[in-house]
Short mmCIF file of C-alpha atoms in Angstrom, two decimals:
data_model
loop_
_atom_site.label_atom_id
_atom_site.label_comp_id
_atom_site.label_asym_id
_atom_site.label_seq_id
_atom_site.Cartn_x
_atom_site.Cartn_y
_atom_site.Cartn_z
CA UNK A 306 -14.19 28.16 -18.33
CA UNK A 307 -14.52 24.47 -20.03
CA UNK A 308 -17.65 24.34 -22.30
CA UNK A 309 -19.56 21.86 -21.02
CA UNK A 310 -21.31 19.26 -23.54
CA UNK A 311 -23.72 15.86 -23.56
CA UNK A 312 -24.84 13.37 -25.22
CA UNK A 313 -24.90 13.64 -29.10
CA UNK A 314 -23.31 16.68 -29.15
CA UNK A 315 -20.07 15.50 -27.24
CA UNK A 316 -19.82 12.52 -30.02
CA UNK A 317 -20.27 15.07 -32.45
CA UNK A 318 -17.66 17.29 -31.00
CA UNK A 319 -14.79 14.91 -30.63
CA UNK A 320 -15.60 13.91 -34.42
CA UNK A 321 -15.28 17.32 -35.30
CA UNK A 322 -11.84 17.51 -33.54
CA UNK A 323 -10.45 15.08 -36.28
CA UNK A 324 -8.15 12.55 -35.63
CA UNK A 325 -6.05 11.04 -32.87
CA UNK A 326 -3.22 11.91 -31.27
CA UNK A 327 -0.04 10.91 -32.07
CA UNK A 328 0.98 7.56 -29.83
CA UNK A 329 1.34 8.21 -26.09
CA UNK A 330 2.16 6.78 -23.07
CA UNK A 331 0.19 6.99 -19.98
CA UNK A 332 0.33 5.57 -16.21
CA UNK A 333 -2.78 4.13 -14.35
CA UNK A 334 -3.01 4.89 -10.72
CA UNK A 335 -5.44 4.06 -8.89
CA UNK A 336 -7.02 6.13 -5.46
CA UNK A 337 -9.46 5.18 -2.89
CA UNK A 338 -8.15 1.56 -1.50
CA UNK A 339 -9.50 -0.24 -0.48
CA UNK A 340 -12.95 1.11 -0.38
CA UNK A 341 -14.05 3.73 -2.62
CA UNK A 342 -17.82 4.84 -2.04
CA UNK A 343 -20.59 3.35 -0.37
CA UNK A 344 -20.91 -0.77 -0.87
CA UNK A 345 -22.08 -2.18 -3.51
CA UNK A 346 -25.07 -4.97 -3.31
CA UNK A 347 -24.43 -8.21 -3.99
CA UNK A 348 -20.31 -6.68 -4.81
CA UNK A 349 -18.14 -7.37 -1.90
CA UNK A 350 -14.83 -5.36 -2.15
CA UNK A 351 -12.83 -7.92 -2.52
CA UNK A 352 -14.59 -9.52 -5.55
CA UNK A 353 -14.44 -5.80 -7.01
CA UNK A 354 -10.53 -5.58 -6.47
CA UNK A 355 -10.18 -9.10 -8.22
CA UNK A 356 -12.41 -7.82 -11.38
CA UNK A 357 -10.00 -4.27 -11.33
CA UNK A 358 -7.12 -6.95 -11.04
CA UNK A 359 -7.84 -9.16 -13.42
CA UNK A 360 -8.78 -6.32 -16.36
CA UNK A 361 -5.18 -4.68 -15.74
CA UNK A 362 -3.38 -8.07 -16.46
CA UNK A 363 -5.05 -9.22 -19.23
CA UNK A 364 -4.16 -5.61 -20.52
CA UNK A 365 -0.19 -5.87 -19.32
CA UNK A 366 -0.47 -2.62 -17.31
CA UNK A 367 2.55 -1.98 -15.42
CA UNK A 368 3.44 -0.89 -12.05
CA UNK A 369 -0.05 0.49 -11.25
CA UNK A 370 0.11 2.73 -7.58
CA UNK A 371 -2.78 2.31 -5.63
CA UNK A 372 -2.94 4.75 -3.16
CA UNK A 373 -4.48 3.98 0.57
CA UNK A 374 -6.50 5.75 2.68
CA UNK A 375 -6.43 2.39 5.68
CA UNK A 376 -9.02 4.12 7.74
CA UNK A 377 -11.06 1.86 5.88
CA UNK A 378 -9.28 -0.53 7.55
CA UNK A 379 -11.35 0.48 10.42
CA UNK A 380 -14.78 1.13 8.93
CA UNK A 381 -14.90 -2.36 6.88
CA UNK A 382 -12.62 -4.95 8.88
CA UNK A 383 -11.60 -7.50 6.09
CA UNK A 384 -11.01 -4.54 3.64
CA UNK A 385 -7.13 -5.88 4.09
CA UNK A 386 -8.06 -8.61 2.24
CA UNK A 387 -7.87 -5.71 -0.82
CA UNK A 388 -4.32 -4.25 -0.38
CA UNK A 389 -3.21 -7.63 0.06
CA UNK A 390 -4.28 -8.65 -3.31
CA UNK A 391 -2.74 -5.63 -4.96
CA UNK A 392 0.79 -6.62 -3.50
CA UNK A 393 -0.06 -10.27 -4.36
CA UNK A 394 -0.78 -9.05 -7.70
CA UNK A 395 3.26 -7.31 -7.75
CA UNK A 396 1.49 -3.57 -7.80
CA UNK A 397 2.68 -0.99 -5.00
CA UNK A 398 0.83 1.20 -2.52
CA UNK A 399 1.34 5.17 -1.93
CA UNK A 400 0.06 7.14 0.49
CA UNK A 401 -3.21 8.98 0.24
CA UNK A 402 -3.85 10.17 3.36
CA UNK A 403 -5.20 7.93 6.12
CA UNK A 404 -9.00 9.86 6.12
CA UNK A 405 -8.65 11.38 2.49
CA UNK A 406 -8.72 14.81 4.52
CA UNK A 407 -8.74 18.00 2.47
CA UNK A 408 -5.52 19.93 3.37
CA UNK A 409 -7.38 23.53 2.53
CA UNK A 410 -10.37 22.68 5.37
CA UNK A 411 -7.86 20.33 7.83
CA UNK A 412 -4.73 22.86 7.85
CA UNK A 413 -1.11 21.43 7.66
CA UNK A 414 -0.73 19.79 11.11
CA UNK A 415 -3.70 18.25 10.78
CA UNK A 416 -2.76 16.92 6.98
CA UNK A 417 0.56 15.98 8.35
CA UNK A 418 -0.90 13.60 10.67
CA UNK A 419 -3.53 11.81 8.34
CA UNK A 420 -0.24 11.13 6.30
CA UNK A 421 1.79 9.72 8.96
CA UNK A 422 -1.00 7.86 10.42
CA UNK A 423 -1.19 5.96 7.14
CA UNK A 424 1.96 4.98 6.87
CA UNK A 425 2.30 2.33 9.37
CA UNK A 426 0.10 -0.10 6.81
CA UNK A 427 2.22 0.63 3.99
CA UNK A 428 5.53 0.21 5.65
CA UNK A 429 4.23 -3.02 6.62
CA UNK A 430 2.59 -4.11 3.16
CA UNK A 431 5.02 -2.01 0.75
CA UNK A 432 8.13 -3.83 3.41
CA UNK A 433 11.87 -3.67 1.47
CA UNK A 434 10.04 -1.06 -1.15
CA UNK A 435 9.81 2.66 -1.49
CA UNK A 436 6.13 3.60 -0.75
CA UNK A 437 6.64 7.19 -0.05
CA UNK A 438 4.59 8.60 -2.77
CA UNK A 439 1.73 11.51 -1.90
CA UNK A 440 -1.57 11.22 -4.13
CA UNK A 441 -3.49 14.73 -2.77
CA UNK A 442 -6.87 13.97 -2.23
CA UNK A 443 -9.24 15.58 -4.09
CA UNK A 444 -5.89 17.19 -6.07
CA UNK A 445 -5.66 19.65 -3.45
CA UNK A 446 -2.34 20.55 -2.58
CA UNK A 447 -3.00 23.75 -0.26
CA UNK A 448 -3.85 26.72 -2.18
CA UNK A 449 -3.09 29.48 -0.09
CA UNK A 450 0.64 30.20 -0.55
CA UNK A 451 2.16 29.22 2.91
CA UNK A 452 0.29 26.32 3.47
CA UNK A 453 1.69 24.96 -0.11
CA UNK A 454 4.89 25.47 0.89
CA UNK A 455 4.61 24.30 4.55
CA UNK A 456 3.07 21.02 3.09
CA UNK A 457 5.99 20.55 -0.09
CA UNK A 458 8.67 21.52 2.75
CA UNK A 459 7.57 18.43 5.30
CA UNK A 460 7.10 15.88 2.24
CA UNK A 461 10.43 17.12 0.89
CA UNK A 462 12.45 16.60 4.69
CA UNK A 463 10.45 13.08 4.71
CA UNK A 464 11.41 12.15 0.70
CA UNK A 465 7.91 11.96 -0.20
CA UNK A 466 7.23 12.56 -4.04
CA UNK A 467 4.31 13.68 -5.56
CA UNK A 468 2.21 11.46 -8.23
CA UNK A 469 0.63 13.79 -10.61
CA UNK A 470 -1.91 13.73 -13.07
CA UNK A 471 -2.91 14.59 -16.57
CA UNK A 472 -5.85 13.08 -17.16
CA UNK A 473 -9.23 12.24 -15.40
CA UNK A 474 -13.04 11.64 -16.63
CA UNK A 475 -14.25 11.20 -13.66
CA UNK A 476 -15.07 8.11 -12.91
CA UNK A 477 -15.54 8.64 -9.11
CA UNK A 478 -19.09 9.89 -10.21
CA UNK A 479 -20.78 7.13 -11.06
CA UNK A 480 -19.76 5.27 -7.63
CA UNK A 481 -22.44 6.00 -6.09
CA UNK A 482 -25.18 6.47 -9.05
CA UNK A 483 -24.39 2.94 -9.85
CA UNK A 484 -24.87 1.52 -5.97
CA UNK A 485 -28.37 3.17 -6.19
CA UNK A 486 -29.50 1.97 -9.85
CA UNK A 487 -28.52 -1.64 -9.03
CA UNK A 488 -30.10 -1.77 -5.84
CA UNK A 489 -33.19 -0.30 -7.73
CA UNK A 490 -32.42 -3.18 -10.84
CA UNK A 491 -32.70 0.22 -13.40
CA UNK A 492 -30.66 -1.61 -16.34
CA UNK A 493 -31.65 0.64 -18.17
CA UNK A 494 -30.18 3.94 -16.68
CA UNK A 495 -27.15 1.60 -16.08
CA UNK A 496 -26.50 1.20 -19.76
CA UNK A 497 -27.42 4.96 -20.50
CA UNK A 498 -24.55 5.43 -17.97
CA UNK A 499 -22.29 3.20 -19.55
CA UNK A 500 -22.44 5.63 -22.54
CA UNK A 501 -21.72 8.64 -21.24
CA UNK A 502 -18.92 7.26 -19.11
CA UNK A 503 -17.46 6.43 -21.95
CA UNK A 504 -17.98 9.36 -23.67
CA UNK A 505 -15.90 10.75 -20.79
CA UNK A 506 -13.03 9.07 -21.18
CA UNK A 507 -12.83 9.59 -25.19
CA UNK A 508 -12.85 13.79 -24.49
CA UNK A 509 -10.44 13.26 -21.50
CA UNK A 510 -8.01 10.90 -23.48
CA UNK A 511 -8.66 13.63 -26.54
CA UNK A 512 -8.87 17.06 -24.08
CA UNK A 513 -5.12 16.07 -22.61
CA UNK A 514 -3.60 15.41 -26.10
CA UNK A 515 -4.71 17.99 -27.13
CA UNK A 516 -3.52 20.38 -23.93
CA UNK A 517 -0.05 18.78 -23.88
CA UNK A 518 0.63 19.31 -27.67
CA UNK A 519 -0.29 23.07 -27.52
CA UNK A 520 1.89 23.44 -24.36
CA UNK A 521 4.84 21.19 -24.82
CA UNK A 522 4.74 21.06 -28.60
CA UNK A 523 4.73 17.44 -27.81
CA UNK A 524 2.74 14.53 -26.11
CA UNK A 525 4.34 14.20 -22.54
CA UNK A 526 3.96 10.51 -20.58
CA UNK A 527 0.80 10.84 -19.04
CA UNK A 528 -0.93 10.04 -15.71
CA UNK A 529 -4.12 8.91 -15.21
CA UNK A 530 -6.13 8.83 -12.04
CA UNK A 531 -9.06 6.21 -11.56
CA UNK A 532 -10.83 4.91 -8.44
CA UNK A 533 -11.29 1.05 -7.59
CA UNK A 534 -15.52 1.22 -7.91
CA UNK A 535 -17.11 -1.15 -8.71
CA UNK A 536 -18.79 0.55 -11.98
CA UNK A 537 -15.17 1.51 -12.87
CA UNK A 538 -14.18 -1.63 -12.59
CA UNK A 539 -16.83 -3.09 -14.75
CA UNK A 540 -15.78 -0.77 -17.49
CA UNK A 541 -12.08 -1.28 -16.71
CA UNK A 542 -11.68 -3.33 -19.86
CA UNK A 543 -13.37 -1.14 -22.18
CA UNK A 544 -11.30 1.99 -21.16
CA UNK A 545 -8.32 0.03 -20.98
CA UNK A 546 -8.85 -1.00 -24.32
CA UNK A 547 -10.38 2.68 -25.87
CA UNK A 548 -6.88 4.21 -24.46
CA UNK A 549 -5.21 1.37 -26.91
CA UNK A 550 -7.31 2.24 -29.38
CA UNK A 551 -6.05 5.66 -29.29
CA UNK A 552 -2.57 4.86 -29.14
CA UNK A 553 -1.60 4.63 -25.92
CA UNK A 554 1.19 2.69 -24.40
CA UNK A 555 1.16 1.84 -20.41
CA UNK A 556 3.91 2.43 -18.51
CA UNK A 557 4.67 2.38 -14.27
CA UNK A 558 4.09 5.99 -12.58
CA UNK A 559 7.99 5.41 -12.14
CA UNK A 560 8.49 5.66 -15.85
CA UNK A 561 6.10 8.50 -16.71
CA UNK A 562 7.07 10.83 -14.08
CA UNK A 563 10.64 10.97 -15.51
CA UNK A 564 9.50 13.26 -17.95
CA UNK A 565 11.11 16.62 -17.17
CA UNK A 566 7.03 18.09 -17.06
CA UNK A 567 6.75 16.07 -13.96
CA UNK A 568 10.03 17.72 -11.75
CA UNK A 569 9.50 21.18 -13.37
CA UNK A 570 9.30 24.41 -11.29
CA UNK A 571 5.98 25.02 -9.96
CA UNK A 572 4.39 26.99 -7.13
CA UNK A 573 1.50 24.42 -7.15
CA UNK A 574 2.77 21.18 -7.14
CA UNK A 575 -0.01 18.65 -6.97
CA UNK A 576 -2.55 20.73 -7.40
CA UNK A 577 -5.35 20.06 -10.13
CA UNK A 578 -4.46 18.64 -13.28
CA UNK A 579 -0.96 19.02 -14.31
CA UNK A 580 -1.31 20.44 -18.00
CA UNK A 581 -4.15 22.79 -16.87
CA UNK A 582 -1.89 23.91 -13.95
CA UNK A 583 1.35 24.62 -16.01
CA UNK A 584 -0.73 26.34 -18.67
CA UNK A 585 -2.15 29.01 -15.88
CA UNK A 586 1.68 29.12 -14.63
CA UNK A 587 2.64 30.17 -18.12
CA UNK A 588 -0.11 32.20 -18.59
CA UNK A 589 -1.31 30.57 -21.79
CA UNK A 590 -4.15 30.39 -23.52
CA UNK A 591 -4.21 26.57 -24.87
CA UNK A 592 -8.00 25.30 -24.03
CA UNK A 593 -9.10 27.47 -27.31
CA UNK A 594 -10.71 24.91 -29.97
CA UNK A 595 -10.12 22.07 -27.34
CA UNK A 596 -11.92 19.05 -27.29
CA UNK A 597 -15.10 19.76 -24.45
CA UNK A 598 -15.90 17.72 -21.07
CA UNK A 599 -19.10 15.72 -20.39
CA UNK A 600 -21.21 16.96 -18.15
CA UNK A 601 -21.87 14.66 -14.82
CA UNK A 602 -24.78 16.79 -13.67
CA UNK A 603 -27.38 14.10 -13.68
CA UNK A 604 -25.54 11.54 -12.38
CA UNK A 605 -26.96 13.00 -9.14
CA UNK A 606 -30.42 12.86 -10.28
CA UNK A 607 -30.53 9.39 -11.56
CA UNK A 608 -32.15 6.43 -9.80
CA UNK A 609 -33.45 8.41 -6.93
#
């Protein structure tokens, strides 16, 4: 089980761990378009796509996947406004299920169909390009044994592939913490929130180096996952520029998963994170001495 820090004693633990890792390179995808959480006052989704937009160019990131759930489509007419920006903006769309159902509580057929009822919008906004990439939600892939492999067998006959991920603080959180703080003006919890978010993404960055040099021997191209919310977007810049700071390089989802990590043998494709998931495959013991988690307990608490 992770050990489970706050505060001034998850600073003090990641300056304990010593320095950096060596220079990486990691993909930013993106989940939830075009409307992740509740909405935010006074932040209409578009304006909060533009802000996530505008923070990924002025950092050069390239080839960032969002990945759709277009019931939203339904539930906020003039969400499409969203997607189209992200094509306008040169990035592509994958498929995240059209409801963000849970393949363990829908079943397969069920799952099937929230896929395929998705993929009307992106054939029409990913036209001429390959937009048959699977982002589980919630990293669920089916964990009883024969629904995995009923669920890998029907991506596999339709060419679907499977994006990944190595690393996640996450962000998704805060969504809705930060909807109720601003509506209450607390500026105050707001910046206390800021800190710890960021203290997040300092032991993720350093909690994945760490778990892919003690498995690989090696630091692997990495994956991130994010949400488009508006509180991650208004600290997009600063973790775009902390992952810099810590040598990372972005790169498309294209590029990273070409690392042999990604297309190694695995009975749970897409499920969890994928260095934590190879490391139970293998049986090894590589968390020992690893840089801890924040807590996100009181997220729930705040601004009630």
């Amino acid at each position: 089980m992770k050990r489970i820090l706050t505060g001034v004693a998850a600073v003090l633990a990641l300056m304990a761990f010593g320095a950096k890792a060596e220079p990486f390179k990691v993909a930013i995808t993106v989940d939830d378009l075009p409307a992740h959480g509740s909405p935010v006052p006074g932040h209409s989704r578009e304006a909060v796509a533009r802000d996530y937009l505008a923070a990924l160019k002025a950092h050069k990131v390239p080839g960032v996947y969002g990945f759709i759930n277009a019931v939203a489509l339904e539930r906020e007419p003039g969400t499409q406004a969203v997607l189209k920006l992200w094509r306008d903006a040169g990035y592509p769309l994958g498929n995240h299920g059209y409801t963000h159902m849970n393949i363990n509580a829908g079943g397969l057929t069920a799952f099937e169909g929230d896929i395929e009822k998705n993929e009307p919008v992106l054939a029409e906004l990913m036209a001429g390009q390959d937009w048959r990439v699977l982002r589980f939600p919630f990293l669920n892939a089916g964990t009883d044994r024969v629904l995995h492999k009923g669920i890998m067998e029907y991506l596999a006959a339709k060419g679907y592939r499977i994006a990944d991920v190595t690393i996640s603080f996450n962000d998704w959180a805060y969504t809705e913490t930060y909807n109720r703080c601003l509506t209450k003006g607390d500026t105050a919890t707001i910046e206390a929130m800021k800190a710890q978010y960021m203290q997040g993404v300092k032991a993720s960055i350093a909690r994945s180096t760490y778990g892919s040099q003690k498995l690989y021997g090696r630091q692997i191209s990495h994956v991130l996952l994010i949400h488009e919310g508006a509180f991650t977007a208004l600290m997009l810049p600063q973790v775009l520029s902390e992952f810099e700071a810590e040598g990372a390089t972005f790169v498309s989802l294209d590029e990273a998963q070409t690392d042999p990590v990604y297309s190694a043998v695995s009975a749970h494709r897409g499920e969890g994170l994928l260095i934590e998931r190879q490391a139970k495959e293998k049986g090894a013991d590589i968390w020992a001495g690893a840089p801890a988690d924040v807590d996100i307990a009181n997220l729930d608490t705040l601004c009630r």
